[in-house]
mmCIF file of N, CA and C in Angstrom:
data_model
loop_
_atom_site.group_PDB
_atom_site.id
_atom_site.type_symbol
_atom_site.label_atom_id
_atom_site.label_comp_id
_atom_site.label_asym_id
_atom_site.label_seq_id
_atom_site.Cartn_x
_atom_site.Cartn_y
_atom_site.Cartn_z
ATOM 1 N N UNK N 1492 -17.466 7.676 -9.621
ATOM 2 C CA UNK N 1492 -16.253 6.902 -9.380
ATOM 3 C C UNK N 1492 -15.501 7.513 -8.189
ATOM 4 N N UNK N 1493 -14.766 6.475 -7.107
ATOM 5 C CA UNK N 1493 -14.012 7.346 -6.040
ATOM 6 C C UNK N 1493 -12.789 7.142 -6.330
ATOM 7 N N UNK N 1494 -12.219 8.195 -5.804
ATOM 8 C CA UNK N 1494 -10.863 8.526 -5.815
ATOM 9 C C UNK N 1494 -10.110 7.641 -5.777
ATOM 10 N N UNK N 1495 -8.767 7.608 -6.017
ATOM 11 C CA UNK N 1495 -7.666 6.463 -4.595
ATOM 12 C C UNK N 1495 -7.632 6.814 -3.444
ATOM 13 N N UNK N 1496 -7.451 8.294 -2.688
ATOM 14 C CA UNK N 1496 -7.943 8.923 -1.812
ATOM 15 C C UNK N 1496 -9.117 8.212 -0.929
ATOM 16 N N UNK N 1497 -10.320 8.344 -1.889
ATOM 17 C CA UNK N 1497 -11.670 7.914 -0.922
ATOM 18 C C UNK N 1497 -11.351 6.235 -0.838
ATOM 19 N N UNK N 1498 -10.936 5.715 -1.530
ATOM 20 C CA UNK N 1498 -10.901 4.297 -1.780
ATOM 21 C C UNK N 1498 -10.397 3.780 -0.751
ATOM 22 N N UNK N 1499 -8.785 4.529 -0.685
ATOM 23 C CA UNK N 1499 -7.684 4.199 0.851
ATOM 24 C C UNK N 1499 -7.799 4.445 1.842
ATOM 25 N N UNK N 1500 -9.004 5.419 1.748
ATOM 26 C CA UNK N 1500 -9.377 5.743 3.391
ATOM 27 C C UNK N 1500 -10.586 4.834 4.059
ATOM 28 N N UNK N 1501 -11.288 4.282 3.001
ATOM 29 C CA UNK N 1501 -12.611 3.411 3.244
ATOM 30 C C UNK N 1501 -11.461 1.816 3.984
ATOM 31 N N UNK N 1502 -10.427 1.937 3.004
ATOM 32 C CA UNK N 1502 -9.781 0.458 3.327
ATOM 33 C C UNK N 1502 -9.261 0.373 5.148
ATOM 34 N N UNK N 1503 -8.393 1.559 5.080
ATOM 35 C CA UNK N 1503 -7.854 2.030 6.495
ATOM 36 C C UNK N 1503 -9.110 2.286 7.279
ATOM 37 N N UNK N 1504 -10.376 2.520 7.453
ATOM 38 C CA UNK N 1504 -11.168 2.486 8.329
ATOM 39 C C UNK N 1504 -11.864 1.223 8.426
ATOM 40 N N UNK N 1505 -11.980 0.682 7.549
ATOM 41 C CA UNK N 1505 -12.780 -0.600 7.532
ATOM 42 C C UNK N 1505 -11.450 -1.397 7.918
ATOM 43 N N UNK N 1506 -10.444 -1.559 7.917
ATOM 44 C CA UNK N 1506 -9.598 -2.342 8.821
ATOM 45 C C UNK N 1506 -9.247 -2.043 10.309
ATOM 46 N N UNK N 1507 -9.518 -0.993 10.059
ATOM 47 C CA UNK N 1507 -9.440 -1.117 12.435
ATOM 48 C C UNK N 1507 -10.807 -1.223 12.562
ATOM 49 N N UNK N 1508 -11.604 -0.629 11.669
ATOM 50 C CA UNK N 1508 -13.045 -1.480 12.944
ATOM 51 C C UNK N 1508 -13.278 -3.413 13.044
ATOM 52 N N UNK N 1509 -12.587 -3.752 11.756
ATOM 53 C CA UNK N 1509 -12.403 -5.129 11.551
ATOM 54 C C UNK N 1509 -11.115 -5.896 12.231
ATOM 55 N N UNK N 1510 -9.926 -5.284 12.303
ATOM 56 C CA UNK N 1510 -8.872 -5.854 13.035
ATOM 57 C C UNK N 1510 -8.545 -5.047 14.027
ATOM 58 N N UNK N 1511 -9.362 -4.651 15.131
ATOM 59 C CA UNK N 1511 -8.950 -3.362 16.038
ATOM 60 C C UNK N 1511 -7.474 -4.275 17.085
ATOM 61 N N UNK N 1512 -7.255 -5.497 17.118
ATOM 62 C CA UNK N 1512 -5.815 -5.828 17.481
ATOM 63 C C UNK N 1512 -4.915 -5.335 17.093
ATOM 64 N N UNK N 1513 -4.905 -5.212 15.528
ATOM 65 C CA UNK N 1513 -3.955 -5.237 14.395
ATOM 66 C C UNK N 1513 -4.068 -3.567 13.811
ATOM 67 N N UNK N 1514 -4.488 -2.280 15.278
ATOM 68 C CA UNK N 1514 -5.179 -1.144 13.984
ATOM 69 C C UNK N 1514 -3.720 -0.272 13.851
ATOM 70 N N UNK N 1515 -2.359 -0.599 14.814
ATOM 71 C CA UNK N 1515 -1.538 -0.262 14.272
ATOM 72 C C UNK N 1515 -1.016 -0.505 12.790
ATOM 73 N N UNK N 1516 -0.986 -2.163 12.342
ATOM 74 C CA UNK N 1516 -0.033 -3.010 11.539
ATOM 75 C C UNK N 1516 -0.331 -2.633 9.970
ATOM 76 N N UNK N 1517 -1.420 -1.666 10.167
ATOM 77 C CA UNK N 1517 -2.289 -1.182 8.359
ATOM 78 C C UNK N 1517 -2.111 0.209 8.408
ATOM 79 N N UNK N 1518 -0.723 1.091 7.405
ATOM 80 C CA UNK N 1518 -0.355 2.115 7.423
ATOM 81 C C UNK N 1518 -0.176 2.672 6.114
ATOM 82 N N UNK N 1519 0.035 3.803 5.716
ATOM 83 C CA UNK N 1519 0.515 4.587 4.440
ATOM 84 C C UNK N 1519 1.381 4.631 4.546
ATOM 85 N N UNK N 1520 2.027 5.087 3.393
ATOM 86 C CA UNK N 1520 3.851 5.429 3.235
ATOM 87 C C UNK N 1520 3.212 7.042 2.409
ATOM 88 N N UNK N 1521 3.227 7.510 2.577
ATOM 89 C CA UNK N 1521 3.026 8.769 1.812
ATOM 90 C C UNK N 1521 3.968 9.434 0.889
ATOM 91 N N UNK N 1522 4.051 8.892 -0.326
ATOM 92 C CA UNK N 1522 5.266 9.122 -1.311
ATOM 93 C C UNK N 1522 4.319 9.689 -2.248
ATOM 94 N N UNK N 1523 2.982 9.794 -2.910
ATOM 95 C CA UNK N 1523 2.589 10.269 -3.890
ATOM 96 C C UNK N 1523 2.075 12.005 -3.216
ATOM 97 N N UNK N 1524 1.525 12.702 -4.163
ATOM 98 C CA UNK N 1524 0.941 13.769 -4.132
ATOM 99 C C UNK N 1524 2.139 15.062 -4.486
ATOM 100 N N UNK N 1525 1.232 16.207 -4.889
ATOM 101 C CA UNK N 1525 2.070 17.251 -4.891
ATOM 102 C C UNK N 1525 1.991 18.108 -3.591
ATOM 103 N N UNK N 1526 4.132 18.802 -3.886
ATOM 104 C CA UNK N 1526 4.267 19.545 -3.315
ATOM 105 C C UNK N 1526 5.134 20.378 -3.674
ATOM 106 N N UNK N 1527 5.427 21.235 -2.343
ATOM 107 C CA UNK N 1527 6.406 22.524 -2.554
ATOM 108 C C UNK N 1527 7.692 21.522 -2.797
ATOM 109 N N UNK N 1528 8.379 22.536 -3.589
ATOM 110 C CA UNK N 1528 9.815 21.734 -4.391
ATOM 111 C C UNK N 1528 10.822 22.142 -3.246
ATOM 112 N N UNK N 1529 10.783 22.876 -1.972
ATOM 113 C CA UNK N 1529 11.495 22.564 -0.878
ATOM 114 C C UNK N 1529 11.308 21.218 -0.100
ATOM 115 N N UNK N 1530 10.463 21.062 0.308
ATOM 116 C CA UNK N 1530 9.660 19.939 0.519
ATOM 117 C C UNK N 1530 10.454 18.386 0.155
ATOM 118 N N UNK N 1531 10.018 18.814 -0.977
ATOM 119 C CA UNK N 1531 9.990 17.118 -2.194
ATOM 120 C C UNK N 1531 11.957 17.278 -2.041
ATOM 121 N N UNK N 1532 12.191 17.942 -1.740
ATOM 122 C CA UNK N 1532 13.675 17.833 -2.065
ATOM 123 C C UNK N 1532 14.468 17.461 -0.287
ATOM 124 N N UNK N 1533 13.411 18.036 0.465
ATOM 125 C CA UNK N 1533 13.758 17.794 1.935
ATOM 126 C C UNK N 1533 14.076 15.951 1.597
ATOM 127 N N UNK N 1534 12.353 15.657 1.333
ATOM 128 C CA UNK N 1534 11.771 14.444 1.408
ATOM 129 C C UNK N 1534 12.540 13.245 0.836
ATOM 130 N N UNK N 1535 13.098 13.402 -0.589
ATOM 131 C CA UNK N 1535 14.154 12.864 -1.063
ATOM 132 C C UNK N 1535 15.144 13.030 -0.394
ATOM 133 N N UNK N 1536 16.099 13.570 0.026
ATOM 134 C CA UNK N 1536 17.197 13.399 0.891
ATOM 135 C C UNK N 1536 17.158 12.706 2.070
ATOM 136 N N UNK N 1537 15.851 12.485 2.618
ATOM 137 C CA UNK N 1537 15.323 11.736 3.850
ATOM 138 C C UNK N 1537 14.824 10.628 3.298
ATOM 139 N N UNK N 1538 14.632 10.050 2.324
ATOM 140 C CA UNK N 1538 14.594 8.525 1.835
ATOM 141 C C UNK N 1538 13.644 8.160 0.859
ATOM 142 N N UNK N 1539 12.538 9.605 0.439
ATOM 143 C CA UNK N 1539 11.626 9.214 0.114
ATOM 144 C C UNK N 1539 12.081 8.867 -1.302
ATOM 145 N N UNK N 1540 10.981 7.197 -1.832
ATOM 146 C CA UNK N 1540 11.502 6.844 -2.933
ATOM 147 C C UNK N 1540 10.371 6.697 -4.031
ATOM 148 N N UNK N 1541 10.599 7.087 -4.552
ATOM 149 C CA UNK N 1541 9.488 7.137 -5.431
ATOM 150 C C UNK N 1541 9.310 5.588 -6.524
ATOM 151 N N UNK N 1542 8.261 5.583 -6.242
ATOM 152 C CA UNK N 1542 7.517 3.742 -6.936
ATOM 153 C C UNK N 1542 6.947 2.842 -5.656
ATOM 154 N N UNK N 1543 7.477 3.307 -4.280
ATOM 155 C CA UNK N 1543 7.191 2.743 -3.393
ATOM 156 C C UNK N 1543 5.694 2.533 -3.131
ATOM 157 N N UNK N 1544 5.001 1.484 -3.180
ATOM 158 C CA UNK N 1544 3.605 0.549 -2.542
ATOM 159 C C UNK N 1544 2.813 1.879 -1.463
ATOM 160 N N UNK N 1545 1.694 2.355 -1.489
ATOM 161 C CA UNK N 1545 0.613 3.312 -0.821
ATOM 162 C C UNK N 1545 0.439 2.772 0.486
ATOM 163 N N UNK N 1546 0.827 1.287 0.810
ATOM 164 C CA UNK N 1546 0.185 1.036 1.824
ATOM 165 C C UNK N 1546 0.808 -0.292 2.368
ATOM 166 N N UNK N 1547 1.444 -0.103 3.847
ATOM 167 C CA UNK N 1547 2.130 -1.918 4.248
ATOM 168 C C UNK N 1547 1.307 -2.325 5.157
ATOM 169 N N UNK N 1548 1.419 -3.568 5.257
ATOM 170 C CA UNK N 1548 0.343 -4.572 6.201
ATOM 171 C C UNK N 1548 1.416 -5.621 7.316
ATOM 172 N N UNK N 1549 1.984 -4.947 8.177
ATOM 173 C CA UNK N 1549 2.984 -5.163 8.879
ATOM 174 C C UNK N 1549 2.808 -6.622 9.739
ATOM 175 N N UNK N 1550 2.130 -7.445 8.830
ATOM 176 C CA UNK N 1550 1.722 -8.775 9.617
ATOM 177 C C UNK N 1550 2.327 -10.116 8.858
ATOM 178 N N UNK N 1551 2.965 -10.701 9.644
ATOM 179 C CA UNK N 1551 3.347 -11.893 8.641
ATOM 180 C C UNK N 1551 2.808 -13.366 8.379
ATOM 181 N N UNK N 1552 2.739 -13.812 7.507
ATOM 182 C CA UNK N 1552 1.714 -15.064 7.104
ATOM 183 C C UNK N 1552 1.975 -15.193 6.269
ATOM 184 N N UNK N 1553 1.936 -17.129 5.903
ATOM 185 C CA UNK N 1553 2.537 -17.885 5.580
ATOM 186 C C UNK N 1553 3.908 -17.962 4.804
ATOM 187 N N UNK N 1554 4.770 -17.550 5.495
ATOM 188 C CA UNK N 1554 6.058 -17.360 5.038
ATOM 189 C C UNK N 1554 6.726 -15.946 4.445
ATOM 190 N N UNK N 1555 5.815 -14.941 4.558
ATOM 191 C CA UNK N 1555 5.858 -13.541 4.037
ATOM 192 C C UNK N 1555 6.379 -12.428 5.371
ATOM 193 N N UNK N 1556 6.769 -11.401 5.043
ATOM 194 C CA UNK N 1556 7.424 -10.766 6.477
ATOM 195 C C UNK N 1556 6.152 -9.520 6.278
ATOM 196 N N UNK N 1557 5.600 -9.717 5.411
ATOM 197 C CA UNK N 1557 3.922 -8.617 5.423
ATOM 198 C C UNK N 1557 3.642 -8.356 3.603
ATOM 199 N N UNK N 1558 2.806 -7.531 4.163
ATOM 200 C CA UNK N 1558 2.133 -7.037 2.315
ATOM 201 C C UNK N 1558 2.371 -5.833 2.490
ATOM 202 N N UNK N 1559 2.595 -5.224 0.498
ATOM 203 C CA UNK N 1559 3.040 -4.203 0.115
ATOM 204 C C UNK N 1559 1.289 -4.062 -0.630
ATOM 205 N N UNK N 1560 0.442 -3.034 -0.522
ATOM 206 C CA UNK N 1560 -0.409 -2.894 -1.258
ATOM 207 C C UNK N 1560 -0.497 -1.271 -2.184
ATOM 208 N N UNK N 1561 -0.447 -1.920 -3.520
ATOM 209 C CA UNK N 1561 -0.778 -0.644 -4.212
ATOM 210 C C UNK N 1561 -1.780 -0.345 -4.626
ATOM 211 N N UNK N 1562 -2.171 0.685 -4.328
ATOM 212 C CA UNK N 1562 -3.961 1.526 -5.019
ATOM 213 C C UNK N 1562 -4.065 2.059 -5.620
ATOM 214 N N UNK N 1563 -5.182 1.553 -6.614
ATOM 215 C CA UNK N 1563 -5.007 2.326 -8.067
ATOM 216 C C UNK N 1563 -6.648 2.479 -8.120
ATOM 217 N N UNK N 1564 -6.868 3.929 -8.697
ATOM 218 C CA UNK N 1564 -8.566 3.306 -9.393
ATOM 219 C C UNK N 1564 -8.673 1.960 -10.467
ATOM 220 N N UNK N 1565 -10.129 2.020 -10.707
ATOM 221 C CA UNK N 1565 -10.623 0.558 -11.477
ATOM 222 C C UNK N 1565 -9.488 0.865 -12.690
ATOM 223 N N UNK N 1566 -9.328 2.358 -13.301
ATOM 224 C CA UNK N 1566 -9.117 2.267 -14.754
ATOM 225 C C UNK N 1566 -7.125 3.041 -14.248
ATOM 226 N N UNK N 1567 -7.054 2.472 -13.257
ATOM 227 C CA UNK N 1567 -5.857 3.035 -12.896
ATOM 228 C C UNK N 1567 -4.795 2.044 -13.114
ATOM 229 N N UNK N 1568 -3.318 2.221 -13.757
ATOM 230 C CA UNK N 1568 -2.129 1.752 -14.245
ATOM 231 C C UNK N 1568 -0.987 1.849 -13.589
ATOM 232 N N UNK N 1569 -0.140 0.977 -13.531
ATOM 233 C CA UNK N 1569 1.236 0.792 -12.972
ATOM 234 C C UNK N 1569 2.602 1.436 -13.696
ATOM 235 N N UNK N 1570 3.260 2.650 -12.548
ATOM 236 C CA UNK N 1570 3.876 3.347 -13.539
ATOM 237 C C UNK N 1570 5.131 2.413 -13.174
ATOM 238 N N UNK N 1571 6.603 2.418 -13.977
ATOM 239 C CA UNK N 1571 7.261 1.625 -13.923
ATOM 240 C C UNK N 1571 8.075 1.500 -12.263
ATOM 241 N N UNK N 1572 9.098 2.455 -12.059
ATOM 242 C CA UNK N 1572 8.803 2.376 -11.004
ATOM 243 C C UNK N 1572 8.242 1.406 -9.685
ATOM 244 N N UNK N 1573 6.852 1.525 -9.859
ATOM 245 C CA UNK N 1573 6.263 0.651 -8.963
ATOM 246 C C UNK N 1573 5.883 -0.608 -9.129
ATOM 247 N N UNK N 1574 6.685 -0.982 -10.627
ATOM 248 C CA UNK N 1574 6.526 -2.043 -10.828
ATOM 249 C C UNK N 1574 7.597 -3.107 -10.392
ATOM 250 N N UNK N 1575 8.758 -1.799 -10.697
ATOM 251 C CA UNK N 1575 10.106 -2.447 -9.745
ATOM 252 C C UNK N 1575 10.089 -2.320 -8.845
ATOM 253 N N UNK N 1576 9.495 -1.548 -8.014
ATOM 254 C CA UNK N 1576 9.111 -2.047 -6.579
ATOM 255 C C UNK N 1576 8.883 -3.226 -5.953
ATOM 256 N N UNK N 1577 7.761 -3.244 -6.538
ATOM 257 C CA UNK N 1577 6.800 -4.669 -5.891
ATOM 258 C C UNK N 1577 7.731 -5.727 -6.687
ATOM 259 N N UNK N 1578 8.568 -6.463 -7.498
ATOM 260 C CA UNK N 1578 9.065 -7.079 -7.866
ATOM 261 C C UNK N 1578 10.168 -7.543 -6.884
ATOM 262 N N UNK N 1579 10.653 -6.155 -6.254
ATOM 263 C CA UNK N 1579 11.809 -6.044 -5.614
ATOM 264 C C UNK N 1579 11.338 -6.996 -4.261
ATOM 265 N N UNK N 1580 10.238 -6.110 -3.675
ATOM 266 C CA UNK N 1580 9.720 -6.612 -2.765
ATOM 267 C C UNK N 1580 9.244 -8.292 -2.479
ATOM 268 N N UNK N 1581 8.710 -8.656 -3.551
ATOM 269 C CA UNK N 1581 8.175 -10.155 -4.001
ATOM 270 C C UNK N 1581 9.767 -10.971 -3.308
ATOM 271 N N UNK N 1582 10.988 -10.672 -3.914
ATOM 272 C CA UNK N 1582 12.543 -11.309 -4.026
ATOM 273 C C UNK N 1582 12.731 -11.297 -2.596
ATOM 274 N N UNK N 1583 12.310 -9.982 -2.091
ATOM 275 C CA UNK N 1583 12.700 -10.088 -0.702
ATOM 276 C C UNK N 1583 11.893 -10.535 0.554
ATOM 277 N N UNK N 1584 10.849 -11.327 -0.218
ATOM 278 C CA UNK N 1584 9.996 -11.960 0.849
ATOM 279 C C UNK N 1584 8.333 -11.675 0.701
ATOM 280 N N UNK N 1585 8.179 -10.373 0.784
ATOM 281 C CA UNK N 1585 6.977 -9.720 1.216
ATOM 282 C C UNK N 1585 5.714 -10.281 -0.012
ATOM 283 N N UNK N 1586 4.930 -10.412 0.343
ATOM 284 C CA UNK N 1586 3.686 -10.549 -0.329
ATOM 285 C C UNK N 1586 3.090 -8.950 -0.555
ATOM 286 N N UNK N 1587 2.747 -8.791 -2.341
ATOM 287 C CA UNK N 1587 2.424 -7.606 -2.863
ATOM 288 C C UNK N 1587 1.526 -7.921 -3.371
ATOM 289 N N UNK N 1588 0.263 -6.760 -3.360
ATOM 290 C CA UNK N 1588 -0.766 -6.676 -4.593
ATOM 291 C C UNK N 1588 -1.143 -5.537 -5.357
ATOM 292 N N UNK N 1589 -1.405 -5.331 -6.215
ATOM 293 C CA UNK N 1589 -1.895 -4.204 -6.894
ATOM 294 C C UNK N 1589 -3.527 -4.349 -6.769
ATOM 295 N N UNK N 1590 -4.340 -2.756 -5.981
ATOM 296 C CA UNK N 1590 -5.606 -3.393 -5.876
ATOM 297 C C UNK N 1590 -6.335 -2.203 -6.208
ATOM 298 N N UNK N 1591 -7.074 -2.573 -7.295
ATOM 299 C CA UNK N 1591 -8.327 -1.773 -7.972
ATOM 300 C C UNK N 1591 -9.426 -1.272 -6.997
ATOM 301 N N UNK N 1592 -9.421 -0.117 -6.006
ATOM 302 C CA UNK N 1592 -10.068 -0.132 -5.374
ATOM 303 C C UNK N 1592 -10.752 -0.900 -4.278
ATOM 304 N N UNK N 1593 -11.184 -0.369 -3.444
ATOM 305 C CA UNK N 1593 -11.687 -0.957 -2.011
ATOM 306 C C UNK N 1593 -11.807 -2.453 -1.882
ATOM 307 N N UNK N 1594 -12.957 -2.567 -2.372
ATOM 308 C CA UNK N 1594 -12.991 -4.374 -2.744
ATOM 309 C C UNK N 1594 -11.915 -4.631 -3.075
ATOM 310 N N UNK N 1595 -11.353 -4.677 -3.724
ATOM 311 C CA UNK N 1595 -10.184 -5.707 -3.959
ATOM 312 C C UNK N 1595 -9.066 -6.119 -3.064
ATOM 313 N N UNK N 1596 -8.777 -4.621 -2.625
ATOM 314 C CA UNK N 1596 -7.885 -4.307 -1.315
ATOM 315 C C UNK N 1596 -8.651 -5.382 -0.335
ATOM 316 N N UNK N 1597 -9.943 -4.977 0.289
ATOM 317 C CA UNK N 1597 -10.035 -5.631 0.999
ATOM 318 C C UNK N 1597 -10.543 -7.025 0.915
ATOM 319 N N UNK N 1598 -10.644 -7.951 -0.377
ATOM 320 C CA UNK N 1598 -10.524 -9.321 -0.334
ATOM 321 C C UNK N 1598 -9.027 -9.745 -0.142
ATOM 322 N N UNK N 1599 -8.156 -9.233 -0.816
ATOM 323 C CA UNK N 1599 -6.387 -9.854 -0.890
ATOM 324 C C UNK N 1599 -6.075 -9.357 0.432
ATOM 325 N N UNK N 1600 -6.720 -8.294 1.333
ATOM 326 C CA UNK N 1600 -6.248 -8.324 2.682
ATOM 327 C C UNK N 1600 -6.961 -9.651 3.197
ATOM 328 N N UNK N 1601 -8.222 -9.587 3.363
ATOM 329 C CA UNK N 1601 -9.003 -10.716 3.713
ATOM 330 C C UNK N 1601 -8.192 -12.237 4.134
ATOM 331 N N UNK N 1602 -8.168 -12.303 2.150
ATOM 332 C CA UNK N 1602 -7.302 -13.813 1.460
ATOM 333 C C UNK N 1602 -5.993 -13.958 2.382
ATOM 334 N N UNK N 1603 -4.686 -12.806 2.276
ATOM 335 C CA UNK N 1603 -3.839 -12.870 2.890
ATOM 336 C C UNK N 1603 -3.743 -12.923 4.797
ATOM 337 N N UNK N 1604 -4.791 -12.685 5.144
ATOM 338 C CA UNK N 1604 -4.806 -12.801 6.619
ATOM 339 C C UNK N 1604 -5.079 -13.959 6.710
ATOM 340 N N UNK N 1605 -5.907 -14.849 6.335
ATOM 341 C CA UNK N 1605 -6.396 -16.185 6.002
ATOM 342 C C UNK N 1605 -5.492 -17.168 6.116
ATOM 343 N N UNK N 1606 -4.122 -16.508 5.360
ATOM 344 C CA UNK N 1606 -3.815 -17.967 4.652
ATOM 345 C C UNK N 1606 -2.517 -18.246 5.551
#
């Protein structure tokens, strides 16, 4: 089984060799992982928010100002948090998905560039 790690990095490479126009517009937000508790406390005071989406897709289509994508493994769960996130996000326009690994990510990127 791969990581979210290996998963998000297969997605982010397989999208600039596939949208090399677009290889800025597919980025991380880097809010998960551990760290030093100087750090995490810098990081919070500088905005970081925790529940926030792994990954934005800074492109807009059909009526959306971009996608919020969250990565989870196959047997991976939504902590609350990020559930109010993406909810939040949905209200304010953006198109969100929660995506079980690579494939999935990259069909709802696919679907959403599409449409």
């Amino acid at each position: 089984m791969n990581s979210e790690h290996k998963e998000q990095t297969m997605l982010i490479n397989w999208f600039r060799l596939q949208y090399p126009r677009y290889n800025k517009c597919l980025f991380a937000i880097p809010n998960g992982g551990a760290r030093h508790i100087r750090t995490a406390i810098k990081l919070k005071e500088e905005g970081l928010l925790a529940g926030v989406s792994d990954l934005f897709l800074m492109i807009a289509r059909d009526g959306k100002h971009g996608m919020f994508i969250e990565m989870k493994t196959k047997k991976g769960k939504l902590q609350q948090n990020q559930i109010e996130f993406l909810a939040q996000a949905e209200v304010m326009g953006y198109a969100t998905v929660v995506a079980f690994g690579f494939d999935d990510a990259q069909k709802n990127i696919i679907n959403y560039l599409n449409s």
